[in-house]
Phi, psi and omega in degrees: 000150154290126175291142198267138198258105164243141195238000171216176160298310171304314187294326164315313201281317188303359172242013169292126187102357181259155169296124177272345183141195192205133182280181173276150177292148182224121174287150180235094186255166181317315193282343181289312197287300177325298177304325180278332173303316177300299181325300193260359187061022193246086179261041182287142193297328187299338177269320182228345165288088179297332165303307179295323176286339178307312190274323182261333185279157191290337193267347178060024193193167168284150183245176171261143182292127191325318193277344168297285156343310171292319188285013177263345187285335171286307179295322199270333177296317174299345168280333169308276190244137174229127178255116171260178169058041173232152171291327192190150178239133167239116187283136189260318204174150163224154168232161173063009189304101168231130156319099196251342179184141158330119168282115175290142168307152185073018176288174161229143175228163175212165180268150166217130196241138156217157175287115176291299186191154170206144198217140175265114171263100159059044184075030187211092167302118175240126185251152168233126205235117180276148178214156174205129166273106179274157162227130202313148171076347176263157181267323166270152174281169179294296200220135171209144185183199185240113185259133183252137169235130165271128162259105199284087207269163175286154178269000000 
């Protein structure tokens, strides 16, 4: 799907209740998981010990950290939308976020996003984005919720 390009509040508002797009698929490999473990100091065996996970894990594999899955949101979001004519973008919050299913190492994930709501706060566009990070070939998403962003459109 082609990236959605937004140039104004009104253009953005026209998508309320509509799907904004889907990102490309991204493989979550062991190297990415290990680097995330190093960055967060979370070396729980289910994420980083391939041999132990093969034997003891119900998935028979290591799995991605839930927060690794969440941390992919900005990268995948950038594949869906380009918002121009802004001075700044601020991550404002997360609501109703739920981890639905583990991401088994080697799986591919993508983001699907829909504009839940948008309001104009004195020139700042507060958006709420319904998102789901899907796992290729799986019915249930790895993660879903509502991400809130503040877009400071140029005056």
